[in-house]
Amino acid sequence: MAASCDLCGYCNSELKPGGEIPAKGKKITLHVQNVKDLSRDVIKSDSAAVKVPELELELSMGTLGGIVTTVEGLIVKICEALERVHGFQLGDSTNEWKKKKWDDFQQRLSKLLSLQEPWTLIIDDALAASFVAPATDLIEDDSQLLIEDYERSWEQNEELGLNDMDTSSADIAYNMTSTE
């Protein structure tokens, strides 16, 4: 969904997946090694968690919402979101060690984007609605991209509201109309 204001120029877009809930979740692991990897298209749904093990960074499901961007854009958006959250906590009265910790983290983020060393992006989507573009025509030929389907845990199903979902009356109604 996208909206824009003709008066002020404000633009907003929101990504909402459609269709049935898949039986399995999807974990996408990308080993980022070069500039082309930073330009890969990314669809991160609002049900996806993001991890960058080299930074010890983990964003839980729902953080940043659903976005369409690139690998580089995702890291920039993460940095911007963290700056918004921590900006007020890093004023003049902040302890020096907190400022240093934040500055160190920002430097480590910058190193990721400058590709001073390879790093790993993991998108774990319990609803399998996220995507990272392969560098080749066939996903199987992209040695830096690993896509794994997995059984969701009870906790993931609970967080998504799937453990208590009862569709039996809808199933009966659907079967009645489809056989007539």
Tab-separated table of C-alpha atoms in Angstrom:
chain	number	residue	atom	x	y	z
A	1	MET	CA	0.000	0.000	0.000
A	2	ALA	CA	1.316	3.441	-0.833
A	3	ALA	CA	0.024	6.919	-0.094
A	4	SER	CA	1.280	10.391	-0.903
A	5	CYS	CA	0.082	13.894	-0.122
A	6	ASP	CA	-0.163	16.284	-3.080
A	7	LEU	CA	-0.020	19.282	-0.740
A	8	CYS	CA	3.072	18.574	1.350
A	9	GLY	CA	4.753	15.757	-0.611
A	10	TYR	CA	4.696	13.266	2.292
A	11	CYS	CA	4.988	9.694	1.046
A	12	ASN	CA	4.369	6.486	2.928
A	13	SER	CA	4.363	2.858	1.879
A	14	GLU	CA	3.408	-0.238	3.788
A	15	LEU	CA	3.939	-3.869	2.924
A	16	LYS	CA	1.192	-6.357	3.826
A	17	PRO	CA	1.377	-9.960	2.667
A	18	GLY	CA	-1.746	-11.709	1.443
A	19	GLY	CA	-2.928	-15.252	0.964
A	20	GLU	CA	-3.008	-18.235	3.238
A	21	ILE	CA	-0.655	-18.714	6.160
A	22	PRO	CA	2.101	-21.106	5.051
A	23	ALA	CA	2.667	-24.298	7.010
A	24	LYS	CA	6.334	-23.480	7.570
A	25	GLY	CA	8.488	-20.464	8.332
A	26	LYS	CA	11.474	-19.359	6.266
A	27	LYS	CA	14.993	-18.440	7.310
A	28	ILE	CA	17.063	-16.517	4.758
A	29	THR	CA	20.820	-16.269	5.324
A	30	LEU	CA	22.904	-14.006	3.107
A	31	HIS	CA	26.695	-13.904	3.343
A	32	VAL	CA	27.454	-10.314	2.326
A	33	GLN	CA	30.855	-10.076	0.632
A	34	ASN	CA	30.757	-7.404	-2.077
A	35	VAL	CA	29.031	-4.248	-3.311
A	36	LYS	CA	26.581	-6.241	-5.437
A	37	ASP	CA	25.346	-7.943	-2.269
A	38	LEU	CA	24.513	-4.546	-0.749
A	39	SER	CA	22.362	-3.802	-3.818
A	40	ARG	CA	20.268	-6.957	-3.571
A	41	ASP	CA	16.552	-6.323	-3.243
A	42	VAL	CA	15.014	-7.191	0.114
A	43	ILE	CA	11.411	-7.606	1.125
A	44	LYS	CA	11.220	-7.746	4.918
A	45	SER	CA	7.723	-8.474	6.141
A	46	ASP	CA	6.451	-7.253	9.483
A	47	SER	CA	6.567	-10.864	10.717
A	48	ALA	CA	10.333	-11.123	10.139
A	49	ALA	CA	13.117	-10.931	12.701
A	50	VAL	CA	16.514	-9.630	11.526
A	51	LYS	CA	19.910	-10.700	12.833
A	52	VAL	CA	23.456	-9.602	12.108
A	53	PRO	CA	25.590	-11.975	14.219
A	54	GLU	CA	28.809	-10.004	13.700
A	55	LEU	CA	27.204	-7.031	15.485
A	56	GLU	CA	25.352	-9.163	18.018
A	57	LEU	CA	22.288	-7.372	16.641
A	58	GLU	CA	18.843	-8.938	16.797
A	59	LEU	CA	15.619	-7.186	15.869
A	60	SER	CA	12.450	-8.972	16.869
A	61	MET	CA	9.420	-9.602	14.717
A	62	GLY	CA	7.572	-6.376	13.928
A	63	THR	CA	10.577	-4.068	14.251
A	64	LEU	CA	10.651	-1.619	11.296
A	65	GLY	CA	7.383	-3.084	9.986
A	66	GLY	CA	7.275	-4.407	6.443
A	67	ILE	CA	9.635	-2.724	3.989
A	68	VAL	CA	10.902	-3.070	0.444
A	69	THR	CA	14.519	-1.955	0.179
A	70	THR	CA	18.028	-3.252	-0.481
A	71	VAL	CA	20.470	-4.941	1.896
A	72	GLU	CA	22.232	-1.593	2.342
A	73	GLY	CA	18.906	0.203	2.804
A	74	LEU	CA	17.858	-2.275	5.493
A	75	ILE	CA	21.033	-1.660	7.498
A	76	VAL	CA	20.625	2.126	7.102
A	77	LYS	CA	16.987	1.914	8.267
A	78	ILE	CA	18.060	-0.145	11.287
A	79	CYS	CA	20.690	2.459	12.167
A	80	GLU	CA	18.192	5.324	11.746
A	81	ALA	CA	15.612	3.549	13.921
A	82	LEU	CA	18.185	2.938	16.653
A	83	GLU	CA	19.289	6.584	16.524
A	84	ARG	CA	15.664	7.706	16.957
A	85	VAL	CA	15.189	5.404	19.928
A	86	HIS	CA	18.497	6.200	21.631
A	87	GLY	CA	18.892	9.824	20.544
A	88	PHE	CA	17.423	11.312	23.711
A	89	GLN	CA	19.447	8.960	25.883
A	90	LEU	CA	22.741	10.183	24.453
A	91	GLY	CA	22.621	13.849	25.474
A	92	ASP	CA	25.142	15.942	27.399
A	93	SER	CA	24.374	14.255	30.724
A	94	THR	CA	24.972	10.720	29.457
A	95	ASN	CA	27.748	8.673	30.993
A	96	GLU	CA	30.875	8.638	28.850
A	97	TRP	CA	30.893	4.818	28.609
A	98	LYS	CA	27.351	4.824	27.140
A	99	LYS	CA	28.369	7.335	24.482
A	100	LYS	CA	31.481	5.292	23.687
A	101	LYS	CA	29.433	2.093	23.426
A	102	TRP	CA	27.018	3.782	21.001
A	103	ASP	CA	29.871	5.296	18.952
A	104	ASP	CA	31.564	1.872	18.769
A	105	PHE	CA	28.329	0.304	17.573
A	106	GLN	CA	27.887	2.962	14.884
A	107	GLN	CA	31.478	2.415	13.717
A	108	ARG	CA	30.820	-1.321	13.471
A	109	LEU	CA	27.700	-0.591	11.405
A	110	SER	CA	29.747	1.639	9.091
A	111	LYS	CA	32.303	-1.145	8.659
A	112	LEU	CA	29.489	-3.438	7.484
A	113	LEU	CA	28.432	-1.013	4.793
A	114	SER	CA	32.010	-0.351	3.676
A	115	LEU	CA	32.555	-4.125	3.420
A	116	GLN	CA	35.802	-4.075	5.370
A	117	GLU	CA	35.047	-7.701	6.149
A	118	PRO	CA	32.312	-10.149	5.140
A	119	TRP	CA	29.206	-10.313	7.304
A	120	THR	CA	25.945	-12.208	7.604
A	121	LEU	CA	22.356	-11.028	7.299
A	122	ILE	CA	19.695	-13.395	8.635
A	123	ILE	CA	16.003	-12.775	8.058
A	124	ASP	CA	13.873	-15.230	10.021
A	125	ASP	CA	10.237	-14.972	8.969
A	126	ALA	CA	7.748	-17.233	10.717
A	127	LEU	CA	5.166	-16.456	7.998
A	128	ALA	CA	7.638	-16.947	5.119
A	129	ALA	CA	6.685	-13.588	3.567
A	130	SER	CA	10.205	-12.139	3.207
A	131	PHE	CA	12.594	-12.306	0.278
A	132	VAL	CA	16.195	-11.556	-0.663
A	133	ALA	CA	17.000	-11.427	-4.377
A	134	PRO	CA	19.492	-14.002	-5.611
A	135	ALA	CA	22.610	-12.873	-7.486
A	136	THR	CA	21.990	-15.521	-10.140
A	137	ASP	CA	18.998	-16.535	-12.218
A	138	LEU	CA	18.565	-19.689	-10.147
A	139	ILE	CA	18.497	-19.437	-6.372
A	140	GLU	CA	20.253	-22.815	-6.175
A	141	ASP	CA	23.276	-21.342	-7.986
A	142	ASP	CA	23.738	-18.494	-5.476
A	143	SER	CA	26.315	-19.848	-3.017
A	144	GLN	CA	26.000	-16.825	-0.715
A	145	LEU	CA	22.239	-17.171	-0.235
A	146	LEU	CA	20.729	-19.961	1.859
A	147	ILE	CA	16.957	-20.336	2.180
A	148	GLU	CA	15.634	-22.824	4.702
A	149	ASP	CA	12.032	-23.773	5.454
A	150	TYR	CA	11.376	-24.805	9.049
A	151	GLU	CA	8.595	-25.901	11.369
A	152	ARG	CA	7.459	-22.966	13.492
A	153	SER	CA	7.813	-23.376	17.249
A	154	TRP	CA	4.788	-23.343	19.543
A	155	GLU	CA	5.956	-19.928	20.791
A	156	GLN	CA	6.075	-18.513	17.250
A	157	ASN	CA	2.583	-19.853	16.523
A	158	GLU	CA	1.383	-18.357	19.812
A	159	GLU	CA	2.849	-14.941	18.978
A	160	LEU	CA	1.120	-15.054	15.592
A	161	GLY	CA	-2.183	-16.133	17.162
A	162	LEU	CA	-2.200	-19.451	15.307
A	163	ASN	CA	-2.493	-21.775	18.319
A	164	ASP	CA	-6.027	-20.585	19.148
A	165	MET	CA	-7.273	-20.051	15.607
A	166	ASP	CA	-10.362	-22.132	14.793
A	167	THR	CA	-11.426	-22.089	11.153
A	168	SER	CA	-13.714	-25.144	11.292
A	169	SER	CA	-16.978	-23.192	10.757
A	170	ALA	CA	-15.460	-21.328	7.802
A	171	ASP	CA	-14.142	-24.615	6.404
A	172	ILE	CA	-17.621	-26.163	6.612
A	173	ALA	CA	-19.223	-23.132	4.943
A	174	TYR	CA	-16.575	-23.109	2.211
A	175	ASN	CA	-17.004	-26.834	1.529
A	176	MET	CA	-20.795	-26.429	1.324
A	177	THR	CA	-20.589	-23.661	-1.282
A	178	SER	CA	-17.857	-25.312	-3.325
A	179	THR	CA	-19.816	-28.598	-3.734
A	180	GLU	CA	-23.101	-26.980	-4.819
